[in-house]
PDB file of C-alpha atoms in Angstrom:
ATOM      1  CA  MET U 217      20.909  -1.539  19.671  1.00  0.00           C
ATOM      2  CA  PRO U 218      21.137   0.723  16.605  1.00  0.00           C
ATOM      3  CA  ASP U 219      19.569   0.076  13.206  1.00  0.00           C
ATOM      4  CA  VAL U 220      20.897  -3.076  11.576  1.00  0.00           C
ATOM      5  CA  VAL U 221      21.402  -2.884   7.831  1.00  0.00           C
ATOM      6  CA  VAL U 222      22.643  -5.963   5.980  1.00  0.00           C
ATOM      7  CA  GLY U 223      23.698  -5.140   2.455  1.00  0.00           C
ATOM      8  CA  LYS U 224      21.163  -2.415   1.734  1.00  0.00           C
ATOM      9  CA  VAL U 225      18.304  -4.045   3.657  1.00  0.00           C
ATOM     10  CA  LEU U 226      17.062  -2.676   6.988  1.00  0.00           C
ATOM     11  CA  VAL U 227      16.612  -5.871   9.026  1.00  0.00           C
ATOM     12  CA  HIS U 228      16.220  -4.440  12.550  1.00  0.00           C
ATOM     13  CA  THR U 229      15.499  -1.113  14.197  1.00  0.00           C
ATOM     14  CA  THR U 230      14.759   0.186  17.669  1.00  0.00           C
ATOM     15  CA  SER U 231      12.998   3.239  16.163  1.00  0.00           C
ATOM     16  CA  ARG U 232       9.431   2.029  16.528  1.00  0.00           C
ATOM     17  CA  SER U 233       7.489   5.117  17.636  1.00  0.00           C
ATOM     18  CA  GLY U 234       6.669   8.661  16.529  1.00  0.00           C
ATOM     19  CA  ASP U 235       8.284   9.915  13.333  1.00  0.00           C
ATOM     20  CA  VAL U 236      10.919   7.662  11.784  1.00  0.00           C
ATOM     21  CA  ALA U 237      13.299   8.380   8.917  1.00  0.00           C
ATOM     22  CA  ILE U 238      14.821   5.327   7.239  1.00  0.00           C
ATOM     23  CA  PRO U 239      18.555   5.995   6.692  1.00  0.00           C
ATOM     24  CA  ASP U 240      19.816   7.122   3.274  1.00  0.00           C
ATOM     25  CA  GLY U 241      21.246   4.295   1.186  1.00  0.00           C
ATOM     26  CA  VAL U 242      18.759   1.698   2.444  1.00  0.00           C
ATOM     27  CA  GLU U 243      17.019   0.050  -0.517  1.00  0.00           C
ATOM     28  CA  GLU U 244      14.646  -2.304   1.308  1.00  0.00           C
ATOM     29  CA  VAL U 245      12.714  -2.430   4.551  1.00  0.00           C
ATOM     30  CA  GLY U 246      13.004  -6.097   5.492  1.00  0.00           C
ATOM     31  CA  GLU U 247      10.204  -8.493   6.325  1.00  0.00           C
ATOM     32  CA  GLY U 248       8.269  -7.510   9.454  1.00  0.00           C
ATOM     33  CA  VAL U 249      10.841  -4.936  10.632  1.00  0.00           C
ATOM     34  CA  PHE U 250       8.198  -2.541  11.986  1.00  0.00           C
ATOM     35  CA  LYS U 251       5.337  -5.046  12.331  1.00  0.00           C
ATOM     36  CA  GLY U 252       3.144  -4.193  15.290  1.00  0.00           C
ATOM     37  CA  ALA U 253       4.981  -0.949  16.167  1.00  0.00           C
ATOM     38  CA  GLY U 254       1.943   0.516  17.907  1.00  0.00           C
ATOM     39  CA  GLU U 255       3.260   4.057  18.370  1.00  0.00           C
ATOM     40  CA  LEU U 256       4.731   4.567  14.879  1.00  0.00           C
ATOM     41  CA  ARG U 257       2.989   7.556  13.237  1.00  0.00           C
ATOM     42  CA  THR U 258       5.068   8.770  10.275  1.00  0.00           C
ATOM     43  CA  VAL U 259       7.727   7.110   8.095  1.00  0.00           C
ATOM     44  CA  ARG U 260      10.048   8.956   5.732  1.00  0.00           C
ATOM     45  CA  LEU U 261      11.626   6.681   3.153  1.00  0.00           C
ATOM     46  CA  PRO U 262      14.900   7.662   1.471  1.00  0.00           C
ATOM     47  CA  SER U 263      15.094   8.204  -2.285  1.00  0.00           C
ATOM     48  CA  SER U 264      17.204   5.026  -2.410  1.00  0.00           C
ATOM     49  CA  MET U 265      14.210   2.851  -1.325  1.00  0.00           C
ATOM     50  CA  ARG U 266      13.327   0.165  -3.911  1.00  0.00           C
ATOM     51  CA  ARG U 267      11.321  -2.473  -2.015  1.00  0.00           C
ATOM     52  CA  ILE U 268       9.059  -2.730   1.000  1.00  0.00           C
ATOM     53  CA  ALA U 269       9.066  -6.363   2.111  1.00  0.00           C
ATOM     54  CA  ARG U 270       6.254  -8.570   3.345  1.00  0.00           C
ATOM     55  CA  LYS U 271       4.548  -7.257   6.497  1.00  0.00           C
ATOM     56  CA  ALA U 272       7.207  -4.541   6.900  1.00  0.00           C
ATOM     57  CA  PHE U 273       4.686  -2.146   8.496  1.00  0.00           C
ATOM     58  CA  ALA U 274       1.775  -4.534   9.141  1.00  0.00           C
ATOM     59  CA  GLN U 275      -0.371  -3.830  12.189  1.00  0.00           C
ATOM     60  CA  CYS U 276       1.241  -0.434  12.864  1.00  0.00           C
ATOM     61  CA  HIS U 277      -2.183   0.810  13.908  1.00  0.00           C
ATOM     62  CA  GLN U 278      -1.121   4.444  14.438  1.00  0.00           C
ATOM     63  CA  LEU U 279       0.825   4.795  11.147  1.00  0.00           C
ATOM     64  CA  GLU U 280      -0.891   7.603   9.242  1.00  0.00           C
ATOM     65  CA  VAL U 281       1.755   8.950   6.845  1.00  0.00           C
ATOM     66  CA  VAL U 282       4.401   7.338   4.658  1.00  0.00           C
ATOM     67  CA  ASN U 283       6.046   8.891   1.619  1.00  0.00           C
ATOM     68  CA  LEU U 284       6.307   6.441  -1.260  1.00  0.00           C
ATOM     69  CA  ASN U 285       9.065   7.884  -3.461  1.00  0.00           C
ATOM     70  CA  ASP U 286       9.697   7.486  -7.171  1.00  0.00           C
ATOM     71  CA  GLY U 287      12.182   4.677  -7.549  1.00  0.00           C
ATOM     72  CA  LEU U 288      10.178   2.343  -5.316  1.00  0.00           C
ATOM     73  CA  VAL U 289       9.576  -0.808  -7.389  1.00  0.00           C
ATOM     74  CA  SER U 290       7.792  -3.301  -5.140  1.00  0.00           C
ATOM     75  CA  ILE U 291       5.284  -3.263  -2.288  1.00  0.00           C
ATOM     76  CA  ALA U 292       5.116  -6.838  -1.003  1.00  0.00           C
ATOM     77  CA  ALA U 293       2.234  -8.797   0.515  1.00  0.00           C
ATOM     78  CA  SER U 294       0.642  -7.266   3.604  1.00  0.00           C
ATOM     79  CA  ALA U 295       3.308  -4.525   3.713  1.00  0.00           C
ATOM     80  CA  PHE U 296       0.894  -1.937   5.151  1.00  0.00           C
ATOM     81  CA  GLU U 297      -1.923  -4.218   6.321  1.00  0.00           C
ATOM     82  CA  GLY U 298      -3.878  -2.808   9.257  1.00  0.00           C
ATOM     83  CA  THR U 299      -2.284   0.657   9.331  1.00  0.00           C
ATOM     84  CA  SER U 300      -4.059   4.020   9.628  1.00  0.00           C
ATOM     85  CA  LEU U 301      -2.792   5.468   6.354  1.00  0.00           C
ATOM     86  CA  ARG U 302      -5.253   8.041   5.002  1.00  0.00           C
ATOM     87  CA  ASP U 303      -4.003   8.890   1.520  1.00  0.00           C
ATOM     88  CA  VAL U 304      -1.761   6.729  -0.662  1.00  0.00           C
ATOM     89  CA  GLN U 305      -0.104   7.868  -3.877  1.00  0.00           C
ATOM     90  CA  ILE U 306       1.650   4.840  -5.343  1.00  0.00           C
ATOM     91  CA  PRO U 307       4.550   6.054  -7.507  1.00  0.00           C
ATOM     92  CA  ASN U 308       4.647   5.282 -11.235  1.00  0.00           C
ATOM     93  CA  SER U 309       7.867   3.344 -10.640  1.00  0.00           C
ATOM     94  CA  VAL U 310       6.052   0.618  -8.662  1.00  0.00           C
ATOM     95  CA  VAL U 311       5.738  -2.534 -10.752  1.00  0.00           C
ATOM     96  CA  THR U 312       4.465  -4.934  -8.082  1.00  0.00           C
ATOM     97  CA  LEU U 313       1.577  -4.336  -5.667  1.00  0.00           C
ATOM     98  CA  ASP U 314       1.209  -7.721  -3.996  1.00  0.00           C
ATOM     99  CA  ASP U 315      -1.743  -9.383  -2.288  1.00  0.00           C
ATOM    100  CA  ASN U 316      -3.107  -7.681   0.838  1.00  0.00           C
ATOM    101  CA  ALA U 317      -0.599  -4.810   0.457  1.00  0.00           C
ATOM    102  CA  PHE U 318      -2.995  -2.284   2.034  1.00  0.00           C
ATOM    103  CA  SER U 319      -5.733  -4.557   3.369  1.00  0.00           C
ATOM    104  CA  SER U 320      -7.698  -3.512   6.452  1.00  0.00           C
ATOM    105  CA  CYS U 321      -6.466   0.089   6.344  1.00  0.00           C
ATOM    106  CA  SER U 322      -9.720   1.363   7.821  1.00  0.00           C
ATOM    107  CA  ALA U 323      -8.749   5.068   7.628  1.00  0.00           C
ATOM    108  CA  LEU U 324      -7.587   4.979   3.993  1.00  0.00           C
ATOM    109  CA  GLY U 325      -9.808   7.374   2.049  1.00  0.00           C
ATOM    110  CA  ARG U 326      -7.953   7.949  -1.221  1.00  0.00           C
ATOM    111  CA  VAL U 327      -5.588   5.934  -3.396  1.00  0.00           C
ATOM    112  CA  VAL U 328      -3.898   6.536  -6.753  1.00  0.00           C
ATOM    113  CA  ILE U 329      -2.821   3.300  -8.468  1.00  0.00           C
ATOM    114  CA  PRO U 330      -0.534   3.319 -11.532  1.00  0.00           C
ATOM    115  CA  VAL U 331       0.720  -0.292 -11.260  1.00  0.00           C
ATOM    116  CA  ARG U 332       0.181  -2.919 -13.953  1.00  0.00           C
ATOM    117  CA  GLU U 333      -1.496  -5.461 -11.655  1.00  0.00           C
ATOM    118  CA  VAL U 334      -3.423  -4.837  -8.456  1.00  0.00           C
ATOM    119  CA  GLY U 335      -2.918  -7.898  -6.245  1.00  0.00           C
ATOM    120  CA  SER U 336      -5.701 -10.006  -4.763  1.00  0.00           C
ATOM    121  CA  ARG U 337      -7.242  -8.452  -1.661  1.00  0.00           C
ATOM    122  CA  ALA U 338      -4.818  -5.500  -2.035  1.00  0.00           C
ATOM    123  CA  PHE U 339      -7.331  -3.078  -0.483  1.00  0.00           C
ATOM    124  CA  VAL U 340      -9.874  -5.458   1.045  1.00  0.00           C
ATOM    125  CA  GLY U 341     -11.632  -4.039   4.091  1.00  0.00           C
ATOM    126  CA  CYS U 342     -10.553  -0.416   3.540  1.00  0.00           C
ATOM    127  CA  SER U 343     -13.925   0.742   4.818  1.00  0.00           C
ATOM    128  CA  ALA U 344     -13.252   4.511   4.486  1.00  0.00           C
ATOM    129  CA  LEU U 345     -11.966   4.281   0.898  1.00  0.00           C
ATOM    130  CA  ASN U 346     -14.063   6.688  -1.155  1.00  0.00           C
ATOM    131  CA  TYR U 347     -11.762   7.514  -4.083  1.00  0.00           C
ATOM    132  CA  ILE U 348      -9.694   5.322  -6.415  1.00  0.00           C
ATOM    133  CA  GLU U 349      -7.770   6.624  -9.381  1.00  0.00           C
ATOM    134  CA  PHE U 350      -6.428   3.966 -11.742  1.00  0.00           C
ATOM    135  CA  GLY U 351      -3.552   4.867 -14.045  1.00  0.00           C
ATOM    136  CA  GLU U 352      -3.594   3.962 -17.729  1.00  0.00           C
ATOM    137  CA  SER U 353      -0.978   1.243 -17.104  1.00  0.00           C
ATOM    138  CA  VAL U 354      -3.327  -0.899 -14.969  1.00  0.00           C
ATOM    139  CA  ARG U 355      -4.107  -4.161 -16.771  1.00  0.00           C
ATOM    140  CA  SER U 356      -5.540  -6.401 -14.057  1.00  0.00           C
ATOM    141  CA  VAL U 357      -7.508  -6.027 -10.822  1.00  0.00           C
ATOM    142  CA  GLY U 358      -7.087  -9.076  -8.583  1.00  0.00           C
ATOM    143  CA  TRP U 359      -9.563 -11.271  -6.699  1.00  0.00           C
ATOM    144  CA  HIS U 360     -11.451  -9.318  -4.040  1.00  0.00           C
ATOM    145  CA  ALA U 361      -8.995  -6.426  -4.533  1.00  0.00           C
ATOM    146  CA  PHE U 362     -11.465  -3.855  -3.188  1.00  0.00           C
ATOM    147  CA  ALA U 363     -13.983  -6.104  -1.411  1.00  0.00           C
ATOM    148  CA  GLY U 364     -15.546  -4.529   1.645  1.00  0.00           C
ATOM    149  CA  CYS U 365     -14.664  -0.953   0.675  1.00  0.00           C
ATOM    150  CA  SER U 366     -18.063   0.113   1.917  1.00  0.00           C
ATOM    151  CA  ALA U 367     -17.649   3.893   1.415  1.00  0.00           C
ATOM    152  CA  LEU U 368     -16.652   3.649  -2.266  1.00  0.00           C
ATOM    153  CA  PRO U 369     -19.388   5.351  -4.373  1.00  0.00           C
ATOM    154  CA  LYS U 370     -17.895   5.225  -7.874  1.00  0.00           C
ATOM    155  CA  VAL U 371     -15.147   3.459  -9.818  1.00  0.00           C
ATOM    156  CA  VAL U 372     -13.840   4.417 -13.244  1.00  0.00           C
ATOM    157  CA  ILE U 373     -11.987   1.566 -14.946  1.00  0.00           C
ATOM    158  CA  PRO U 374      -9.591   2.720 -17.686  1.00  0.00           C
ATOM    159  CA  ALA U 375      -9.639   1.059 -21.111  1.00  0.00           C
ATOM    160  CA  SER U 376      -6.222  -0.454 -20.345  1.00  0.00           C
ATOM    161  CA  VAL U 377      -7.783  -2.933 -17.869  1.00  0.00           C
ATOM    162  CA  ALA U 378      -8.171  -6.322 -19.552  1.00  0.00           C
ATOM    163  CA  GLU U 379      -9.121  -8.358 -16.485  1.00  0.00           C
ATOM    164  CA  ILE U 380     -11.244  -7.758 -13.392  1.00  0.00           C
ATOM    165  CA  CYS U 381     -11.156 -10.882 -11.255  1.00  0.00           C
ATOM    166  CA  GLY U 382     -14.060 -12.280  -9.259  1.00  0.00           C
ATOM    167  CA  GLY U 383     -15.331 -10.320  -6.290  1.00  0.00           C
ATOM    168  CA  ALA U 384     -13.057  -7.358  -7.052  1.00  0.00           C
ATOM    169  CA  PHE U 385     -15.722  -4.946  -5.801  1.00  0.00           C
ATOM    170  CA  SER U 386     -17.905  -7.244  -3.688  1.00  0.00           C
ATOM    171  CA  ASP U 387     -19.487  -5.831  -0.531  1.00  0.00           C
ATOM    172  CA  CYS U 388     -18.891  -2.247  -1.654  1.00  0.00           C
ATOM    173  CA  LYS U 389     -22.237  -1.165  -0.242  1.00  0.00           C
ATOM    174  CA  SER U 390     -22.039   2.457  -1.431  1.00  0.00           C
ATOM    175  CA  LEU U 391     -20.948   1.581  -4.970  1.00  0.00           C
ATOM    176  CA  THR U 392     -23.619   2.942  -7.304  1.00  0.00           C
ATOM    177  CA  GLU U 393     -21.562   3.666 -10.405  1.00  0.00           C
ATOM    178  CA  LEU U 394     -19.029   1.507 -12.223  1.00  0.00           C
ATOM    179  CA  ASP U 395     -17.727   3.026 -15.467  1.00  0.00           C
ATOM    180  CA  VAL U 396     -15.855   0.595 -17.677  1.00  0.00           C
TER     181      VAL U 396
END
């Protein structure tokens, strides 16, 4: 069975291993489309991509690389939960970074975050995370957003941040410097 696209939403695919390129014109990867695809390693998103739905790539334990293009607006809850992504550059176009978006990404070492609000538990349990760069547009860091990021040594919070919710950096055992 080939890829199934309804409207501009990818709702089914048989491409669940190796390197995958989402077809041009697709604007959304639907809920759970790649969930649990154990052999998926790389995903190339088209420039038309606007939204990555809930659990779209969750538990793709071998997924190491995904290009998040400008034009992407929303990364839904648990979209990349439990993947092996190593470096994430969230585009400036992203408005919504929902709860658990990158939780339990144990190989994730670096992330650049320009979004207005970082969802609750967005990066919880990212045990290799050792670098966070917040953009000047960040206003709020959600509950337990970075809890359990045990390799994180330092965090610089820009002046734009008005709210840091409870437990945002709890159990960050290597955290020795928090500049606000």
